Short mmCIF file of C-alpha atoms in Angstrom, two decimals:
data_model
loop_
_atom_site.label_atom_id
_atom_site.label_comp_id
_atom_site.label_asym_id
_atom_site.label_seq_id
_atom_site.Cartn_x
_atom_site.Cartn_y
_atom_site.Cartn_z
CA UNK A 1 146.49 155.52 134.22
CA UNK A 2 143.87 157.64 132.48
CA UNK A 3 140.36 157.71 133.82
CA UNK A 4 137.40 158.46 131.58
CA UNK A 5 134.25 159.84 132.99
CA UNK A 6 131.01 159.37 131.07
CA UNK A 7 128.05 161.61 131.50
CA UNK A 8 124.72 159.95 132.11
CA UNK A 9 122.44 160.37 129.07
CA UNK A 10 119.88 162.13 131.17
CA UNK A 11 122.43 164.22 133.00
CA UNK A 12 122.20 167.84 132.13
CA UNK A 13 125.20 169.96 131.34
CA UNK A 14 124.04 172.38 133.94
CA UNK A 15 125.26 171.47 137.39
CA UNK A 16 122.83 169.34 139.30
CA UNK A 17 120.70 171.13 141.79
CA UNK A 18 118.80 169.56 144.63
CA UNK A 19 115.22 168.68 143.72
CA UNK A 20 112.54 171.06 144.69
CA UNK A 21 108.81 170.69 145.04
CA UNK A 22 108.22 172.10 141.54
CA UNK A 23 110.96 170.08 139.76
CA UNK A 24 110.40 166.31 139.44
CA UNK A 25 113.27 164.08 140.38
CA UNK A 26 115.48 162.35 137.81
CA UNK A 27 114.09 158.91 138.67
CA UNK A 28 110.56 160.02 137.86
CA UNK A 29 111.70 161.36 134.49
CA UNK A 30 113.57 158.15 133.74
CA UNK A 31 110.49 156.09 134.56
CA UNK A 32 108.36 158.25 132.31
CA UNK A 33 110.90 157.96 129.49
CA UNK A 34 111.13 154.18 129.89
CA UNK A 35 107.36 153.86 129.83
CA UNK A 36 107.29 155.94 126.68
CA UNK A 37 109.95 153.75 125.04
CA UNK A 38 108.27 150.39 125.89
CA UNK A 39 106.16 148.91 123.05
CA UNK A 40 102.48 149.13 123.62
CA UNK A 41 100.74 145.76 124.10
CA UNK A 42 97.99 144.80 121.66
CA UNK A 43 94.51 144.28 123.06
CA UNK A 44 93.44 140.72 123.80
CA UNK A 45 90.57 140.72 121.31
CA UNK A 46 92.99 141.83 118.56
CA UNK A 47 95.40 139.01 119.40
CA UNK A 48 92.50 136.55 119.48
CA UNK A 49 91.40 137.75 116.06
CA UNK A 50 94.92 137.37 114.74
CA UNK A 51 95.19 133.77 116.06
CA UNK A 52 91.79 132.96 114.54
CA UNK A 53 92.95 134.25 111.16
CA UNK A 54 96.06 132.08 111.37
CA UNK A 55 93.97 129.03 112.29
CA UNK A 56 91.59 129.75 109.42
CA UNK A 57 94.49 130.06 107.00
CA UNK A 58 95.99 126.78 108.19
CA UNK A 59 92.56 125.11 107.99
CA UNK A 60 92.11 126.27 104.40
CA UNK A 61 95.57 125.01 103.53
CA UNK A 62 94.78 121.67 105.17
CA UNK A 63 91.51 121.41 103.22
CA UNK A 64 93.37 122.17 100.00
CA UNK A 65 95.92 119.47 100.81
CA UNK A 66 93.14 116.97 101.60
CA UNK A 67 91.38 117.77 98.32
CA UNK A 68 94.65 117.38 96.41
CA UNK A 69 95.31 114.08 98.17
CA UNK A 70 91.83 112.82 97.26
CA UNK A 71 92.34 113.84 93.64
CA UNK A 72 95.72 112.11 93.44
CA UNK A 73 94.29 109.03 95.18
CA UNK A 74 91.46 108.82 92.64
CA UNK A 75 93.90 109.18 89.75
CA UNK A 76 96.09 106.47 91.26
CA UNK A 77 93.07 104.20 91.72
CA UNK A 78 91.97 104.76 88.12
CA UNK A 79 95.46 103.95 86.87
CA UNK A 80 95.54 100.77 88.98
CA UNK A 81 92.13 99.74 87.61
CA UNK A 82 93.38 100.24 84.06
CA UNK A 83 96.47 98.18 84.87
CA UNK A 84 94.31 95.35 86.29
CA UNK A 85 92.00 95.43 83.26
CA UNK A 86 94.95 95.50 80.89
CA UNK A 87 96.53 92.57 82.72
CA UNK A 88 93.27 90.60 82.53
CA UNK A 89 92.97 91.37 78.81
CA UNK A 90 96.60 90.38 78.30
CA UNK A 91 96.08 87.03 80.07
CA UNK A 92 92.90 86.35 78.07
CA UNK A 93 94.52 87.26 74.75
CA UNK A 94 97.60 85.22 75.65
CA UNK A 95 95.43 82.16 76.31
CA UNK A 96 93.59 82.67 73.03
CA UNK A 97 96.91 82.95 71.21
CA UNK A 98 98.15 79.74 72.83
CA UNK A 99 94.92 77.96 71.82
CA UNK A 100 95.26 79.25 68.25
CA UNK A 101 98.89 78.13 68.14
CA UNK A 102 97.84 74.63 69.23
CA UNK A 103 95.13 74.56 66.54
CA UNK A 104 97.61 75.76 63.95
CA UNK A 105 100.07 73.06 64.97
CA UNK A 106 97.33 70.43 64.68
CA UNK A 107 96.37 71.72 61.23
CA UNK A 108 100.01 71.68 60.18
CA UNK A 109 100.34 68.06 61.33
CA UNK A 110 97.18 67.12 59.40
CA UNK A 111 98.44 68.93 56.31
CA UNK A 112 101.76 67.14 56.56
CA UNK A 113 99.90 63.84 56.82
CA UNK A 114 97.75 64.64 53.77
CA UNK A 115 100.79 65.81 51.85
CA UNK A 116 102.47 62.50 52.49
CA UNK A 117 99.30 60.60 51.51
CA UNK A 118 98.90 62.68 48.35
CA UNK A 119 102.49 61.99 47.47
CA UNK A 120 101.86 58.27 47.92
CA UNK A 121 98.77 58.48 45.68
CA UNK A 122 100.71 60.43 43.06
CA UNK A 123 103.44 57.82 43.03
CA UNK A 124 100.84 55.03 42.81
CA UNK A 125 99.12 56.72 39.85
CA UNK A 126 102.40 57.14 37.99
CA UNK A 127 103.29 53.52 38.63
CA UNK A 128 99.96 52.19 37.28
CA UNK A 129 99.61 51.15 33.66
CA UNK A 130 97.33 53.36 31.60
CA UNK A 131 97.09 51.25 28.43
CA UNK A 132 94.67 48.54 27.24
CA UNK A 133 92.04 47.09 29.54
CA UNK A 134 93.83 48.34 32.65
CA UNK A 135 93.39 51.98 31.69
CA UNK A 136 91.56 54.18 34.22
CA UNK A 137 88.34 55.64 32.79
CA UNK A 138 87.60 58.80 34.75
CA UNK A 139 84.72 59.83 32.49
CA UNK A 140 82.35 57.33 34.10
CA UNK A 141 82.77 58.92 37.49
CA UNK A 142 80.35 61.73 36.71
CA UNK A 143 77.70 59.33 35.36
CA UNK A 144 77.87 57.16 38.47
CA UNK A 145 77.62 60.21 40.69
CA UNK A 146 74.47 61.34 38.87
CA UNK A 147 72.89 57.91 39.21
CA UNK A 148 73.63 57.87 42.92
CA UNK A 149 71.94 61.24 43.37
CA UNK A 150 68.85 60.03 41.52
CA UNK A 151 68.73 56.88 43.62
CA UNK A 152 69.06 58.88 46.83
CA UNK A 153 66.18 61.15 45.83
CA UNK A 154 64.07 58.07 45.11
CA UNK A 155 64.92 56.48 48.44
CA UNK A 156 63.93 59.68 50.25
CA UNK A 157 60.37 59.25 48.95
CA UNK A 158 60.09 55.71 50.37
CA UNK A 159 59.38 54.69 53.94
CA UNK A 160 62.41 52.56 54.66
CA UNK A 161 61.55 52.29 58.36
CA UNK A 162 59.17 49.38 57.68
CA UNK A 163 61.10 46.07 57.84
CA UNK A 164 60.36 44.14 54.63
CA UNK A 165 62.34 42.53 51.90
CA UNK A 166 62.35 45.66 49.76
CA UNK A 167 63.65 47.88 52.52
CA UNK A 168 66.28 45.34 53.49
CA UNK A 169 67.41 45.31 49.88
CA UNK A 170 67.43 49.11 49.83
CA UNK A 171 69.58 49.22 52.96
CA UNK A 172 72.03 46.83 51.41
CA UNK A 173 72.09 48.94 48.28
CA UNK A 174 72.64 52.08 50.38
CA UNK A 175 75.65 50.45 51.99
CA UNK A 176 77.00 49.56 48.58
CA UNK A 177 76.32 53.09 47.36
CA UNK A 178 78.21 54.59 50.28
CA UNK A 179 81.11 52.32 49.51
CA UNK A 180 80.92 53.31 45.85
CA UNK A 181 80.89 57.00 46.81
CA UNK A 182 84.06 56.53 48.80
CA UNK A 183 85.71 54.89 45.80
CA UNK A 184 84.45 57.67 43.53
CA UNK A 185 85.92 60.38 45.73
CA UNK A 186 89.19 58.52 45.84
CA UNK A 187 89.23 58.16 42.06
CA UNK A 188 88.34 61.85 41.66
CA UNK A 189 91.25 62.80 43.86
CA UNK A 190 93.58 60.63 41.80
CA UNK A 191 92.29 62.22 38.61
CA UNK A 192 92.85 65.73 39.94
CA UNK A 193 96.36 64.84 41.04
CA UNK A 194 97.20 63.28 37.69
CA UNK A 195 95.99 66.39 35.86
CA UNK A 196 98.11 68.63 38.07
CA UNK A 197 101.17 66.46 37.54
CA UNK A 198 100.80 66.71 33.73
#
């Protein structure tokens, strides 16, 4: 078996001599060397300043994060408001569209009814005889219409609110005139349809 002997790092090559009063012992030198090798501690006020700087940095970062959160929250709120307004506008426009569709359907039903009535009138006109005494004289329609307008203007100048024989007669005539106007409009419609058919 081989034995290895290691020299202490502080052991001198020169043979060890007993310590004297002028030569410090090896333990004292080792202590001095260890104290020299130990890291020096920072002063308390320097450490306190360093911790304060770290806290300030973290506080600034926190404030930045809070500001960013507020900005994003406001943007999110604005987007939600726009969505709510858009939804309200969509509902309102959708209701208006539904109402317009209902009106259009009603108009289409009325037009279909009038188309069927016009077709009936057209067939009736074609089936009527247009010769001899039974011929339809559309030229008199304009003359009757003019006479009715003149009569209406004359009636407007009279006080028909007073009950007397003249006013009663005028009221009866007005009823007859209204009936005649209805017949005139009907005849005019027939005339227009007959002209279109030819």
